[in-house]
Coordinates of C-alpha atoms and ligand atoms in Angstrom, one line a residue:
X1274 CA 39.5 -31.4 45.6
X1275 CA 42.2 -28.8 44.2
X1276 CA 43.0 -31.7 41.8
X1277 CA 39.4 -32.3 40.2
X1278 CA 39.0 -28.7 39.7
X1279 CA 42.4 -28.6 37.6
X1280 CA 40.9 -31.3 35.6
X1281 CA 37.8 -29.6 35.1
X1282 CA 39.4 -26.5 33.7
X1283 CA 41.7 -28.3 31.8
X1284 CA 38.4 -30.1 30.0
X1285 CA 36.9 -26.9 29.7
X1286 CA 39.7 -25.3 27.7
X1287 CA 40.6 -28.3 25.3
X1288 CA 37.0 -28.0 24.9
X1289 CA 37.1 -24.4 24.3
X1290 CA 40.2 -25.4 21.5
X1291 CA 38.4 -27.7 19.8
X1292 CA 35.6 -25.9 19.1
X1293 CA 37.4 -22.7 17.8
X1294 CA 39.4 -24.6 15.6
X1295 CA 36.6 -27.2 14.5
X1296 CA 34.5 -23.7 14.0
X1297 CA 36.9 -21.0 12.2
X1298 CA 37.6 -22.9 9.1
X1299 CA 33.7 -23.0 8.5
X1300 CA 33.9 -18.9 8.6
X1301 CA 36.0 -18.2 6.1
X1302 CA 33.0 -17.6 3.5
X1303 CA 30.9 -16.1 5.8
X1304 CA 33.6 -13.6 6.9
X1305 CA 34.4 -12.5 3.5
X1306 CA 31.1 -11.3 2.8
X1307 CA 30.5 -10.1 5.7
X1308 CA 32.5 -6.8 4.2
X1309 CA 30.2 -5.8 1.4
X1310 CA 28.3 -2.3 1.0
X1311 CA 24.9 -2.8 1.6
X1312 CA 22.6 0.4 0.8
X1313 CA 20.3 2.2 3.0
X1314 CA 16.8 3.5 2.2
X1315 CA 14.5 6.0 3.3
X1316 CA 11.0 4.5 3.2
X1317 CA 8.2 6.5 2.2
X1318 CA 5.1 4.8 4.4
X1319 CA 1.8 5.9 2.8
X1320 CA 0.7 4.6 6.1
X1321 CA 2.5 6.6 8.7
X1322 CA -0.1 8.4 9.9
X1323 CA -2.6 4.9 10.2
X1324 CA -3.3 3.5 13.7
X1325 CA -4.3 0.1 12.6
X1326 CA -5.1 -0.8 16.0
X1327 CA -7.6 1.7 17.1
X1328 CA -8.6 2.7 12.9
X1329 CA -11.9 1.2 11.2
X1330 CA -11.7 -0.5 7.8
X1331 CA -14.8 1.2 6.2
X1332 CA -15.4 0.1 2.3
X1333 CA -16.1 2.3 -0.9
X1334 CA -16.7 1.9 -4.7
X1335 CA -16.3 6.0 -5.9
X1336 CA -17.2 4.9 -9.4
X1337 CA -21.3 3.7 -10.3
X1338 CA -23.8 4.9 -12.7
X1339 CA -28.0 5.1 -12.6
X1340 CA -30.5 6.1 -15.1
X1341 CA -29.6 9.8 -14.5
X1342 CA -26.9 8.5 -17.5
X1343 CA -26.7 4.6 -19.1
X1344 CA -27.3 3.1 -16.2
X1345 CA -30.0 0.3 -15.7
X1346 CA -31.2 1.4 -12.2
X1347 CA -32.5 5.0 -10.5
X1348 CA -30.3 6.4 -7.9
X1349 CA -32.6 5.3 -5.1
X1350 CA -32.0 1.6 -6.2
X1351 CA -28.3 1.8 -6.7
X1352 CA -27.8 3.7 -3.5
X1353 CA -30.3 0.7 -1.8
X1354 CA -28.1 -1.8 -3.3
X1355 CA -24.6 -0.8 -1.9
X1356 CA -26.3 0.0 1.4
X1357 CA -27.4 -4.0 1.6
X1358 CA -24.1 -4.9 0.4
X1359 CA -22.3 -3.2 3.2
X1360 CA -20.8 -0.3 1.6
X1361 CA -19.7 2.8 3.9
X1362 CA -19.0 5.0 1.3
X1363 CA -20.4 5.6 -2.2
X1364 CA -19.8 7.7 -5.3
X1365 CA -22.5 7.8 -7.9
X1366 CA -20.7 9.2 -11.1
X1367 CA -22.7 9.4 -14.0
X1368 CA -21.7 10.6 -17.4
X1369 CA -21.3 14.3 -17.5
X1370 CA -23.7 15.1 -14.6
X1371 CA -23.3 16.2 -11.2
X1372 CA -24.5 13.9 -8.4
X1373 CA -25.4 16.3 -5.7
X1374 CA -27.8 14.9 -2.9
X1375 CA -28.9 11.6 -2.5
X1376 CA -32.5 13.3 -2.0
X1377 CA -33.0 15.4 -4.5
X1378 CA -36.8 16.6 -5.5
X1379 CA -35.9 18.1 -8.8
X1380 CA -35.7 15.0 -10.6
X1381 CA -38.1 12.0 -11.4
X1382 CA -40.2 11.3 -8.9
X1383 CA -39.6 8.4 -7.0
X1384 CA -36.2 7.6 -8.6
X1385 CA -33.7 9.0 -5.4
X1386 CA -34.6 8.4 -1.5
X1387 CA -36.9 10.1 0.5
X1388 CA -35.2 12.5 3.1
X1389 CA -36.1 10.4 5.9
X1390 CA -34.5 7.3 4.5
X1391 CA -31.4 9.1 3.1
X1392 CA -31.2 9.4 7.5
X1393 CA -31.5 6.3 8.1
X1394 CA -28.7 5.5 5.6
X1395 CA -26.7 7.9 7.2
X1396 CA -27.2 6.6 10.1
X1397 CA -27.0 3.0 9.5
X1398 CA -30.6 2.0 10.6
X1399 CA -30.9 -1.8 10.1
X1400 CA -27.1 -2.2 10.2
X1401 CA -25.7 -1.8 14.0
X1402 CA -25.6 2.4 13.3
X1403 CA -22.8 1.6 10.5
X1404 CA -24.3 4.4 8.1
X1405 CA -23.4 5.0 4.3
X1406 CA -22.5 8.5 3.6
X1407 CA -21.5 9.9 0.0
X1408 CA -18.6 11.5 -1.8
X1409 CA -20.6 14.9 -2.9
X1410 CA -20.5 16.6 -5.9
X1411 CA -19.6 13.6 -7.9
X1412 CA -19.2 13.1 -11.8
X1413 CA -17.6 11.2 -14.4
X1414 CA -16.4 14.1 -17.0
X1415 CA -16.5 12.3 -20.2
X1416 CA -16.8 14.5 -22.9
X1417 CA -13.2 13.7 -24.0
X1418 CA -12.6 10.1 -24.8
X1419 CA -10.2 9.8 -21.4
X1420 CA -12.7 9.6 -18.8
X1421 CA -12.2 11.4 -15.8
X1422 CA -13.6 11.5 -12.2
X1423 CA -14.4 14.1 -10.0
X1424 CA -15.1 14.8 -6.6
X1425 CA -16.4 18.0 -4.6
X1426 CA -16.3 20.1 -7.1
X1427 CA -19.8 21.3 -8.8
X1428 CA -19.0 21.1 -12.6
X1429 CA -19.7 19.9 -15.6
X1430 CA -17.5 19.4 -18.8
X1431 CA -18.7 20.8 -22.2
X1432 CA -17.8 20.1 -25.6
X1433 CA -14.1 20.3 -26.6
X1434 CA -12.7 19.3 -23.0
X1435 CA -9.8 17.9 -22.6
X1436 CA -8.6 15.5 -20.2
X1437 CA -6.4 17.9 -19.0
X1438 CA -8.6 20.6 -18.9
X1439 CA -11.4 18.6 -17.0
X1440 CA -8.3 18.1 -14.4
X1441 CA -7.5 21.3 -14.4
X1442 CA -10.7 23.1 -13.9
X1443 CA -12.1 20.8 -11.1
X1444 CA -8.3 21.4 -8.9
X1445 CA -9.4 25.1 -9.7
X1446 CA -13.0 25.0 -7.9
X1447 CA -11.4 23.3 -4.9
X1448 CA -11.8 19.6 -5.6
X1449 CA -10.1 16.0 -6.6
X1450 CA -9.7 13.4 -8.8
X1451 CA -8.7 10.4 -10.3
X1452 CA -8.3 9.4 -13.9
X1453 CA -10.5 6.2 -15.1
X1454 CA -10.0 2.9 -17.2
X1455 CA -6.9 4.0 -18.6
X1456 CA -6.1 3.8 -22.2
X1457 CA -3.5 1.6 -23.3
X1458 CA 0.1 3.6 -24.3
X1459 CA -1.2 6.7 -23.0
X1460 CA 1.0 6.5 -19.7
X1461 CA 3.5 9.1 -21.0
X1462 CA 0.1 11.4 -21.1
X1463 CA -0.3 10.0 -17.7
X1464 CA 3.0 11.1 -15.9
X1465 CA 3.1 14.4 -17.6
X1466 CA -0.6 15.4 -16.0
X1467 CA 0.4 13.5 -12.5
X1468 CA 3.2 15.9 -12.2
X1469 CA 1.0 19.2 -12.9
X1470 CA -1.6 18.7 -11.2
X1471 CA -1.6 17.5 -7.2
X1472 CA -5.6 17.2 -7.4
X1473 CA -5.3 14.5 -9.9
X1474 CA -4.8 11.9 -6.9
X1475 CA -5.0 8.7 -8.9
X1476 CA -6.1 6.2 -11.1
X1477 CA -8.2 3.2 -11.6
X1478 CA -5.7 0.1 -11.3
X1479 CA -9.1 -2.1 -11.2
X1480 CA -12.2 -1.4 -12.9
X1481 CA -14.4 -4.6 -13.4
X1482 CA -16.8 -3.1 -16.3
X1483 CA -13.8 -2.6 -18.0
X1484 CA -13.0 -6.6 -16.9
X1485 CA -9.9 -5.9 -14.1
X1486 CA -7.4 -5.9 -17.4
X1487 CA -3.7 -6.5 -16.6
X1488 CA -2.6 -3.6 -18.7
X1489 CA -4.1 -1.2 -15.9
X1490 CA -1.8 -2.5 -13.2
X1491 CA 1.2 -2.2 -15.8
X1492 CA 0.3 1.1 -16.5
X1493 CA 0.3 1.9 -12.9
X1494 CA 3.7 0.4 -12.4
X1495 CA 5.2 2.1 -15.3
X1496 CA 3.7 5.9 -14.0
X1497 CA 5.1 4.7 -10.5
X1498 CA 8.4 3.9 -11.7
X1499 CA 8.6 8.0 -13.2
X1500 CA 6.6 9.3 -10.4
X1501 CA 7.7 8.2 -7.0
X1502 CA 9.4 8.6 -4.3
X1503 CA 8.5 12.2 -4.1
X1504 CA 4.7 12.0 -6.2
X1505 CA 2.8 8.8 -5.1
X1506 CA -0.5 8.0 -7.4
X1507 CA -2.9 6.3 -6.0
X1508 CA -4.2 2.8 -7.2
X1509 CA -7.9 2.8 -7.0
X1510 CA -10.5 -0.3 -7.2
X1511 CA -14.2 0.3 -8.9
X1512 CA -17.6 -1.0 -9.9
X1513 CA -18.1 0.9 -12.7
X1514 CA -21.2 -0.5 -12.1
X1515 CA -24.0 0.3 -14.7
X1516 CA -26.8 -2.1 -12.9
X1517 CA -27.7 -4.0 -9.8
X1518 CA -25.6 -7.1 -10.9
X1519 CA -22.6 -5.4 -11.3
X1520 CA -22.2 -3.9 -7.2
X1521 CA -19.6 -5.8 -5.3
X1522 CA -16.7 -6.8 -7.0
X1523 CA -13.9 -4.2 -6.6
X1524 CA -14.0 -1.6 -4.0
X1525 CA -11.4 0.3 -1.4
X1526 CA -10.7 -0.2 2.0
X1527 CA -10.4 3.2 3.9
X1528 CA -8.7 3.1 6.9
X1529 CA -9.9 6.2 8.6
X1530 CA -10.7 6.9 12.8
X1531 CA -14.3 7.4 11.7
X1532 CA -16.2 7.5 8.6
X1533 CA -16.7 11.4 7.7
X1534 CA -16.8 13.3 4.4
X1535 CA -13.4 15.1 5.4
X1536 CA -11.6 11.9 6.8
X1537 CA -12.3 9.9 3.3
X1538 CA -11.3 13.2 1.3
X1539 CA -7.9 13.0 3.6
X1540 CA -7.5 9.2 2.6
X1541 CA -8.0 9.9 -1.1
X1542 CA -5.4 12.9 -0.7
X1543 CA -2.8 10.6 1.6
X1544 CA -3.6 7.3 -0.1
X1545 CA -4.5 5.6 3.6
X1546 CA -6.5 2.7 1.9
X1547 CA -5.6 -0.6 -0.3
X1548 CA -7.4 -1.7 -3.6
X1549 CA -9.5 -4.7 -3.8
X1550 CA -11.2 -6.7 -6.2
X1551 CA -13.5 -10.2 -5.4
X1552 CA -12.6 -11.4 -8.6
X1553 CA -9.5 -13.6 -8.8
X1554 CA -8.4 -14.5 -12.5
X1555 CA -6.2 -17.6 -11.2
X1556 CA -9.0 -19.1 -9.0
X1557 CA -12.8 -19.3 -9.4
X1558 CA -15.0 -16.3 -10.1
X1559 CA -16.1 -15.5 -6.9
X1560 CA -19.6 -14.6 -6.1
X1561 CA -19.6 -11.0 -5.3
X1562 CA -20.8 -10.1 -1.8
X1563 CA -21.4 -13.4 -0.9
X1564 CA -18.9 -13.9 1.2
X1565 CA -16.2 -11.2 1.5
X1566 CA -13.6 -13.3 2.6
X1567 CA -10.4 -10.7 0.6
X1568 CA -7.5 -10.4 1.8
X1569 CA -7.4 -7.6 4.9
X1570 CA -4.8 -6.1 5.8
X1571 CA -4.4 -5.9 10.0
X1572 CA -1.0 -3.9 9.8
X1573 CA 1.9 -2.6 8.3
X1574 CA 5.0 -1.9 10.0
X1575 CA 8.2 -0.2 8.2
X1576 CA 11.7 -0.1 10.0
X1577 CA 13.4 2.8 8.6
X1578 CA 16.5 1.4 10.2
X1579 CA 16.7 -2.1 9.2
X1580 CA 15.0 -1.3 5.6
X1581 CA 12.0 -3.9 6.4
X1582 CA 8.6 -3.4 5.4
X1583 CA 6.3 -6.0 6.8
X1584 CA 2.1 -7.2 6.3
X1585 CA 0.0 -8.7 9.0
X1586 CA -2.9 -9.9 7.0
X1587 CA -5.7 -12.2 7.0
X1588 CA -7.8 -14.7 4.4
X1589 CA -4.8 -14.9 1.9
X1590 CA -2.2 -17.5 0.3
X1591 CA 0.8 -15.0 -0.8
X1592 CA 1.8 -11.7 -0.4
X1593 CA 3.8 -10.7 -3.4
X1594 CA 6.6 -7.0 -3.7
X1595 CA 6.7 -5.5 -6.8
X1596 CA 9.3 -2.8 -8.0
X1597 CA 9.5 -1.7 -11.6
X1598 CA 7.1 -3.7 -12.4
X1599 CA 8.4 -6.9 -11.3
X1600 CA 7.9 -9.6 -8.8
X1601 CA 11.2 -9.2 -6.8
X1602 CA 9.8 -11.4 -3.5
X1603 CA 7.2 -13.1 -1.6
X1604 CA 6.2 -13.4 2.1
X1605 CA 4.8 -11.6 4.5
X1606 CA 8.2 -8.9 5.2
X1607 CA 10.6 -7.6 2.9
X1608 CA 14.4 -6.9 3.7
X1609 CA 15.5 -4.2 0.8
X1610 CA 19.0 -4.8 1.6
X1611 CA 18.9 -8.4 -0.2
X1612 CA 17.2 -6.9 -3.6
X1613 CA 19.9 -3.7 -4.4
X1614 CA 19.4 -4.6 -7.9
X1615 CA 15.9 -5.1 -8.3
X1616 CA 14.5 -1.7 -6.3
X1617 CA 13.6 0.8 -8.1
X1618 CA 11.9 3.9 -6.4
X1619 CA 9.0 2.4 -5.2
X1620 CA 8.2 -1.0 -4.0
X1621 CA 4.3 -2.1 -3.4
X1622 CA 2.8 -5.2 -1.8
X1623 CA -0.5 -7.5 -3.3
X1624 CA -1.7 -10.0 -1.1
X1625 CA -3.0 -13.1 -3.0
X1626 CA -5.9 -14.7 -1.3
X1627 CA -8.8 -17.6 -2.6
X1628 CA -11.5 -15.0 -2.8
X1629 CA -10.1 -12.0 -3.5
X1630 CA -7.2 -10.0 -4.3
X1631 CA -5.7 -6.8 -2.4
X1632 CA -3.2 -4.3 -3.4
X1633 CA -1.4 -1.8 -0.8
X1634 CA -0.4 1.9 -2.4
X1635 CA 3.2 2.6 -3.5
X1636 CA 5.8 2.8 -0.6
X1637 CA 8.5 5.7 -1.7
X1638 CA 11.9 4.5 -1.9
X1639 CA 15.3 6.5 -1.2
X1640 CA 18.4 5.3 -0.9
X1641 CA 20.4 7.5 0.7
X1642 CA 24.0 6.5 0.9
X1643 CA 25.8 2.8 0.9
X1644 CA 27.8 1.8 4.3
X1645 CA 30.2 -1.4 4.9
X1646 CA 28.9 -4.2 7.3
X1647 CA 30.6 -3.7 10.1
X1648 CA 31.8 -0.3 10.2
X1649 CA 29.6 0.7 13.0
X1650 CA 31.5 4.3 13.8
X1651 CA 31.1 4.6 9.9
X1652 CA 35.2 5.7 10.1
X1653 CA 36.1 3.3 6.6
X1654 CA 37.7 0.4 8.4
X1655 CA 35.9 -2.6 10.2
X1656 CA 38.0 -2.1 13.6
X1657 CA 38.0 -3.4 17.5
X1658 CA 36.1 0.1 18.1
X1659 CA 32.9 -1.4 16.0
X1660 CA 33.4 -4.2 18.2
X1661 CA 33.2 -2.3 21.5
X1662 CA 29.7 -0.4 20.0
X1663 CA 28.1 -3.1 19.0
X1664 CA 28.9 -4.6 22.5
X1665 CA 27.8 -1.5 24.4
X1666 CA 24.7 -1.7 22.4
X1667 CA 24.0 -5.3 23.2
X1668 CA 24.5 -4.7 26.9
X1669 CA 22.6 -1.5 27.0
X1670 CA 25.3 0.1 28.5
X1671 CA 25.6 3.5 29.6
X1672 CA 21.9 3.9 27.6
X1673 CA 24.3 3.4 24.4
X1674 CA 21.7 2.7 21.4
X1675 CA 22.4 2.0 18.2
X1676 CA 20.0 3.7 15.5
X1677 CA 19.9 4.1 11.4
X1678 CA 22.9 3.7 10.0
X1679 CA 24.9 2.2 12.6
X1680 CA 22.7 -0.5 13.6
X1681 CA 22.2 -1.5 9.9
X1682 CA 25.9 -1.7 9.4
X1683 CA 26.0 -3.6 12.9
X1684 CA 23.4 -6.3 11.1
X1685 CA 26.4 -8.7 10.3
X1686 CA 23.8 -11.3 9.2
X1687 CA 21.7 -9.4 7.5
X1688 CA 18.7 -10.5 9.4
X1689 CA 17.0 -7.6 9.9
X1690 CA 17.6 -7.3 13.9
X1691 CA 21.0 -7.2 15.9
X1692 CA 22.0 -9.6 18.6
X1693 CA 25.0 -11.5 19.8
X1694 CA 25.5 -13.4 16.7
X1695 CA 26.3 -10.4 14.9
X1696 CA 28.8 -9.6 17.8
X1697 CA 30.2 -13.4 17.0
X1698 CA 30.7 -12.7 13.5
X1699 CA 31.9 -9.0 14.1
X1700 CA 34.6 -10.9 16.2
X1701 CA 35.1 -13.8 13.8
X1702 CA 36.0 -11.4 10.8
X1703 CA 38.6 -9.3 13.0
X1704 CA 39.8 -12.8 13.9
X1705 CA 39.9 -13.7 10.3
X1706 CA 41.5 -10.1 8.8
X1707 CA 44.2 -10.3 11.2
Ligands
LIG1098 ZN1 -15.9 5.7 -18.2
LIG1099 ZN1 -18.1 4.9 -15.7

């Protein structure tokens, strides 16, 4: 008996000694650049304050026209015509004229709803109680040649308005806005006006009169990259829609507890929604409102600690990052630490899908300070001491947690979580420095 069991620990240790010399010499790489400086962020969520699971997804176009300017249709049939279409929110914004109530008497007859029906709208009769409600006091100040939209606030622009005067006078009466279909090379205009003026809360990235150009998502990235972290603008996603055949194609997701006039002002204000548009200019033209099959976003989860953003979505192909203006990756997360070069102060997310398109608002980013993998106690030398925190943290032990810093730098393999493989090559590279 006392014989076999020798044996059987001598087997076990040649077998230990074979596999830490067959094993070492494979390290040597691995170990090495194990001891770089990675960076560490603060990420700016625009979506901190969104409970994905318990929030509704309610969709808006805050951009439309009627016959009260050059549009085709009244008010009552543009108002019908989102309300079929499954709109929750709506914005009519005709030129240089305030849109007040959707049941207003003073105007043509017959050309806005009756106040019963505006009720029933409100109240979603024919569609499960899902109502439609407005954005009030609504226009699209375009006196000046950059047009300009404004919400909540009852004014008109006159002759020899600027865009930054139109801005200016509607943060004055209490209200928002957001600039439309921007011009070309105008983005230093842009930034200058962004930084002013905290009403301004956006601008069209997508406006499909305008035909969805790809110079409005440039100019977008380009304010971002001079904007953000600390002023976000928001991307928005219109109609513009001057008749019936134009509802449906781009619109905004507003991810609110319930669908009130002060909730969607807050989302405007906080930038809790994404931008979407139907049209897709790789695929097929999509039928709008046939199918709204876009890409929708279930969740968005950022680690502060690992520097991990990552998109739970639905009805899409890719999910592409973009930092200064450039792809930098694609997937469903993103791990900053592997693109120090490429991040910029802001990274955003568009999720590619076969029938639609959908674009997430600028996260902020802040790097805060660079630390060395593996120098857990953050004292400037990868030591046994790192090794005894990472193992108390592994084991839980006396309620000893690694957080921020420290559990990054504990992320030996950089893959975005800590466990016992990062305490193996811990070991391995104080095996190896010896
Ligand atoms: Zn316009
Ligand atoms: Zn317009």
């Amino acid at each position: 008996m006392i014989n076999f069991f020798k044996v059987k620990v001598c087997i076990i240790l040649i077998a230990i000694l074979l596999y830490t010399l067959t094993i070492y010499p494979l390290e040597e790489t691995s170990a090495k650049e194990s001891t770089k400086t990675i960076g560490n962020y603060e990420i700016i969520n625009p979506y901190k304050s969104v409970n994905w699971d318990v929030y509704g997804q309610y969709k808006a176009n805050f951009h439309s026209h009627t016959t009260e300017s050059d549009g085709k249709n009244s008010p009552k049939e543009m108002i019908e015509n989102y309300y079929l279409k499954g709109y929750d929110i709506l914005a009519i914004t005709d030129h240089d004229f305030v849109s007040t109530t959707w049941d207003r008497k003073d105007r043509k007859p017959d050309h806005y709803l009756t106040t019963k029906r505006l009720n029933e709208v409100n109240v979603g009769f024919g569609r499960n109680g899902r109502g439609m409600i407005s954005v009030p006091l609504s226009n699209e100040q375009s006196m000046p040649i950059d047009h300009l939209n404004t919400f909540w606030c009852n004014f008109n622009n006159s002759y020899g308005a600027t865009l930054e005067s139109n801005i200016a006078q509607c943060e004055k009466l209490g209200g928002i806005s957001h600039i439309n279909h921007p011009i070309p090379n105008h983005t230093k205009r842009y930034i200058d006006l962004f930084l002013k003026y905290p009403s301004c809360v956006g601008i069209e990235i997508l406006n499909w009169k305008h035909g969805n150009k790809n110079n409005f998502i440039n100019n977008w990235d380009n304010i971002l990259s001079n904007t953000m972290p600390h002023r976000p603008v928001w991307g928005f996603s219109n109609d513009d829609s001057h008749s019936l055949d134009e509802v449906g194609v781009n619109f905004n997701i507003m991810l609110m507890p319930k669908n009130t006039e002060k909730n969607i002002r807050f989302s405007m204000e906080n930038g809790t929604f994404y931008a979407v548009t139907l049209y897709v200019k790789y695929g097929h033209k999509t039928t709008p409102h046939s199918k709204n099959s876009y890409p929708v976003i279930k969740n968005i989860s950022v680690n502060d600690d690992m520097n991990t953003i990552i998109i739970t979505a639905e009805n899409y192909d890719t999910i592409e990052w973009i930092s200064n203006n450039k792809v930098i990756e694609s997937g469903h997360r993103i791990n900053l630490n592997n693109y120090e070069n490429e991040i910029g102060n802001y990274i955003r997310a568009q999720i590619k899908g076969p029938e639609g398109l959908s674009y997430t608002q600028p996260f902020g980013i802040i790097k805060k300070s660079n630390i060395v993998l593996g120098d857990i106690n953050g004292d400037g030398v990868v030591s046994s001491t790192d090794y005894i925190l990472l193992k108390k943290h592994l084991n839980g032990k006396d309620g000893y947690i690694l957080k921020g810093e420290k559990l990054l730098a504990a992320d030996f393999n950089n893959t975005g979580s800590v466990n016992s493989s990062d305490l193996t090559s811990l070991k391995r590279y104080l095996l190896r420095s010896k």
